Short mmCIF file of C-alpha atoms in Angstrom, two decimals:
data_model
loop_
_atom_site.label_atom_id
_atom_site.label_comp_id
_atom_site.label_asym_id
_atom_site.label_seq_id
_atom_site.Cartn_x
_atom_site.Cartn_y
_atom_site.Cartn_z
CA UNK C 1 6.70 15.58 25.23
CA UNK C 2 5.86 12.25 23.01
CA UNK C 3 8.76 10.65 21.80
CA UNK C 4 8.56 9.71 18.73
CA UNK C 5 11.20 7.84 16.21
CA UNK C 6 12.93 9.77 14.19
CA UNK C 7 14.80 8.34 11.42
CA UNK C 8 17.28 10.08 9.30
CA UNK C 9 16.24 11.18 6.13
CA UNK C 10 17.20 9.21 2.56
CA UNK C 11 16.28 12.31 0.38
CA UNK C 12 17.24 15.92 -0.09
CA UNK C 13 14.80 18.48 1.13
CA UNK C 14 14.45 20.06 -2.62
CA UNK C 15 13.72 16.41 -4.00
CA UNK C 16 10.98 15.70 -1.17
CA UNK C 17 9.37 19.20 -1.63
CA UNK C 18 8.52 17.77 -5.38
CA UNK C 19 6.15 15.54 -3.67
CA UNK C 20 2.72 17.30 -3.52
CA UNK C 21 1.09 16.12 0.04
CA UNK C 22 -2.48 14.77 0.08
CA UNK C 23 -5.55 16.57 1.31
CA UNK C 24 -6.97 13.93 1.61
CA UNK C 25 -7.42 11.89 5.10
CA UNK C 26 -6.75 8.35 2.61
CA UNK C 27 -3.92 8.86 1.36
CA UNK C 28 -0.33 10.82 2.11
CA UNK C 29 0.65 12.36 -1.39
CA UNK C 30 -1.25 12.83 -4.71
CA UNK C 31 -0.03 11.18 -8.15
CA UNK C 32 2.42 14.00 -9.84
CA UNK C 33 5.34 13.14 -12.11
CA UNK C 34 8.17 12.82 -9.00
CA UNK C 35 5.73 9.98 -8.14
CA UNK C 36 5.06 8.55 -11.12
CA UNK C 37 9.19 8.48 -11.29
CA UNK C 38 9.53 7.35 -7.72
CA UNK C 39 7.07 4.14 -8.33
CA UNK C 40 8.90 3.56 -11.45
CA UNK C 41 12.25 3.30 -10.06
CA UNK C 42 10.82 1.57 -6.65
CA UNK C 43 8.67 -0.88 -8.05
CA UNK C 44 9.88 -1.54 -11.76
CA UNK C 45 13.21 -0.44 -11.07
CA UNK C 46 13.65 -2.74 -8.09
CA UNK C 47 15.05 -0.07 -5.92
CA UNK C 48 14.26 -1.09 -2.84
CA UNK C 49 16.13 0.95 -0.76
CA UNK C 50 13.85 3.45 -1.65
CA UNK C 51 11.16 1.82 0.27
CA UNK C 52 12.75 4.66 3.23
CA UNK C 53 11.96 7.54 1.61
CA UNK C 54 8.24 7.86 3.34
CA UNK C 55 9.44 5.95 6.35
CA UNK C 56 9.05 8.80 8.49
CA UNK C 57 5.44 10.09 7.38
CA UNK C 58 4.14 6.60 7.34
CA UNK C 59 5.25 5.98 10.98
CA UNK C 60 3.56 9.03 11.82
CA UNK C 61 0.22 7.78 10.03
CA UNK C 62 0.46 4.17 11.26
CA UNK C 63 2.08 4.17 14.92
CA UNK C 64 -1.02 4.89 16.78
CA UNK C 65 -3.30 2.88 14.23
CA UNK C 66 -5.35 0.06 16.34
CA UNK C 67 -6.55 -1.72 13.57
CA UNK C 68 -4.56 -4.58 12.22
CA UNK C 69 -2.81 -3.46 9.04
CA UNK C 70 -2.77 -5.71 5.79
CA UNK C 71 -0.75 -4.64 3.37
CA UNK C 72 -1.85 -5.30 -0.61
CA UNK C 73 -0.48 -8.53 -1.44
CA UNK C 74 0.89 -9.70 -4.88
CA UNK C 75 0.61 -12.51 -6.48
CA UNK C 76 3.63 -14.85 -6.22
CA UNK C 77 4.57 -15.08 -9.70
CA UNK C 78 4.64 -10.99 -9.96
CA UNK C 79 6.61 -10.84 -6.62
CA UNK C 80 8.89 -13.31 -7.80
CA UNK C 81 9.41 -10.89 -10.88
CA UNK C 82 9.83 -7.86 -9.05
CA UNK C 83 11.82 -9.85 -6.22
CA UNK C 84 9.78 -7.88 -3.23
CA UNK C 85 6.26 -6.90 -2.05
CA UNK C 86 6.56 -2.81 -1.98
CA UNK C 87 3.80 -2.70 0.19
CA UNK C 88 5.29 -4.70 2.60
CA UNK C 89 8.45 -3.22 2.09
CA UNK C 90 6.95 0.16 2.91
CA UNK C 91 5.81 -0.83 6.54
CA UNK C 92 8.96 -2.42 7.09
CA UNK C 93 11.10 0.92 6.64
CA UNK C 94 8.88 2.41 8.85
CA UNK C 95 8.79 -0.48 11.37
CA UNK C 96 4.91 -0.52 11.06
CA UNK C 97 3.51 -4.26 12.44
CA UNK C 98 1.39 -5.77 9.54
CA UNK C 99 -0.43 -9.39 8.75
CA UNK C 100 -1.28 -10.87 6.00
CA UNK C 101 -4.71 -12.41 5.15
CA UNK C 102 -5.04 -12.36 1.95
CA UNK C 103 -3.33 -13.77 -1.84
CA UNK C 104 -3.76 -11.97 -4.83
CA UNK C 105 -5.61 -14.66 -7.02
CA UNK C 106 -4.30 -13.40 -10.60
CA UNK C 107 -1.37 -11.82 -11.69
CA UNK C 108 -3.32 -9.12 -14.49
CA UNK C 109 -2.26 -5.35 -13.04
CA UNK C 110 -5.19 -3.21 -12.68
CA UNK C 111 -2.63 -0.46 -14.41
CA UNK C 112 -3.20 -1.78 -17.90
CA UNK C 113 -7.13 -1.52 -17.64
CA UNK C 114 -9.21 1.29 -18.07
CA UNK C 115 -12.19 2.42 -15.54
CA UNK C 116 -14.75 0.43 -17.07
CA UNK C 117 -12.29 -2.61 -17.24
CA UNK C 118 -11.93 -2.08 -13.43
CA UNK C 119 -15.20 -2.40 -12.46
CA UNK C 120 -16.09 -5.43 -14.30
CA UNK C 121 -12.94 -7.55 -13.43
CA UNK C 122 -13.15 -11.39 -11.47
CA UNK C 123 -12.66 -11.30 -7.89
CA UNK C 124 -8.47 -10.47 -7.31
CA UNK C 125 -8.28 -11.80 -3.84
CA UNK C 126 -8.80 -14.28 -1.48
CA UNK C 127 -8.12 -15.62 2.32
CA UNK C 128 -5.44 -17.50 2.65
CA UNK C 129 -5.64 -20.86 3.59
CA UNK C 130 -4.80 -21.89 6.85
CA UNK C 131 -5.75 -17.87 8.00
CA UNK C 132 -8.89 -16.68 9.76
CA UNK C 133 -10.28 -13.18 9.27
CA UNK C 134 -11.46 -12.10 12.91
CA UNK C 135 -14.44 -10.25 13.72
CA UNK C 136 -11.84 -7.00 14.37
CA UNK C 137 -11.12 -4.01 12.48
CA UNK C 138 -8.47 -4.20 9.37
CA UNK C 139 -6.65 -1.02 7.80
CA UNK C 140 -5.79 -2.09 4.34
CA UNK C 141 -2.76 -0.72 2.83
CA UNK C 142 -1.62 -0.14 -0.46
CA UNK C 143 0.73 2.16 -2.56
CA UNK C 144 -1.48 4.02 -4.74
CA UNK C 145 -5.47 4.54 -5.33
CA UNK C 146 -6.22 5.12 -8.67
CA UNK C 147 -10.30 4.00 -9.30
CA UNK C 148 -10.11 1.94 -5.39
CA UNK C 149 -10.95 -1.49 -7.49
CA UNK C 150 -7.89 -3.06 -5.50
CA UNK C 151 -8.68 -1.70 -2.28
CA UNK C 152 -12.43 -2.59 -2.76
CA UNK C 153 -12.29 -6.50 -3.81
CA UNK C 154 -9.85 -6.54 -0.66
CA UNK C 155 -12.30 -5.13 1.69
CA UNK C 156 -15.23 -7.15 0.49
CA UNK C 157 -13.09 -10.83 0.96
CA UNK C 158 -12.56 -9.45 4.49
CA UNK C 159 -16.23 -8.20 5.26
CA UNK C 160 -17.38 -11.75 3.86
CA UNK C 161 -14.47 -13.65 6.24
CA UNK C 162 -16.11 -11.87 9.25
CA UNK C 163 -14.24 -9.06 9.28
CA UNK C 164 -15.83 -6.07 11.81
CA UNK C 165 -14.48 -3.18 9.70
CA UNK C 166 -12.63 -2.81 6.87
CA UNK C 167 -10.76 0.89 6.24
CA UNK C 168 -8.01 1.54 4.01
CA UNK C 169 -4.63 3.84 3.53
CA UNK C 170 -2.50 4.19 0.42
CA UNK C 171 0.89 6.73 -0.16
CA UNK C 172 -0.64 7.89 -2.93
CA UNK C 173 -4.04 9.28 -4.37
CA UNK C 174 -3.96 8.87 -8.29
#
């Protein structure tokens, strides 16, 4: 038998069963309104203890994982606002190892553009200085994948750093 962590859950089983699981291999849930509530009151909301609800499913994902994990970072100004990273605070519930490589270089939200918008936007990220991107593999990490804009400028600053491989993983699939 594996033994595996178990941690005690911070939701009732008939408010987790209004979370509709991913088929996807990306991603652990898709976008529904208990999500679009749960990101509001997480992220906007500052609840932070909420940051445990996935703990256990994200541990599950990520304990095995052998590439280094990089969670999305924020820009400092928007962090500042929102007083914590909720990527990083996601892979801390689950006590999920993580570095970080990268600084969000403006603080526009890709939430308040459209598609096209997306596509066309400046470069969001960069390496941060004084950090080396290895010749390795990288899991990026995020909390939701709407268009994959984010997760895409983020992969190419790695591949162009030196990065071997550049994957990614988010909670959700908008």
């Amino acid at each position: 038998m594996l033994l595996t962590k178990q941690f005690s859950p911070t939701i009732c089983d008939r408010c987790a069963a209004r979370f509709e699981h991913s088929q996807s291999a990306t991603a652990l849930y898709q976008y529904n309104d208990a999500m679009k509530d749960y990101l509001h009151q997480f992220k906007f909301l500052q609840d932070v203890a909420l940051a445990k609800v996935f703990r256990q499913e994200l541990y599950a994902r990520f304990r095995k994982e052998k590439a280094m994990i990089l969670p999305i970072p924020m820009h400092p100004l928007k962090q500042q606002e929102r007083t914590f990273s909720h990527t990083e605070e996601l892979l801390k519930a689950a006590f999920i190892p993580y570095i970080q490589l990268l600084e969000k270089t403006t603080t526009e939200t890709q939430s308040s553009k459209n598609r096209e918008q997306r596509i066309h936007v400046a470069p969001l990220f960069r390496v941060k200085i004084g950090s080396q991107v290895e010749h390795k593999d990288y899991l990026l990490f995020d909390d939701i994948k709407t268009t994959g804009t984010t997760i895409q400028h983020a992969a190419d600053v790695l591949m162009q750093a030196g990065a071997k491989n550049v994957q990614y993983f988010t909670l959700i699939e908008g």
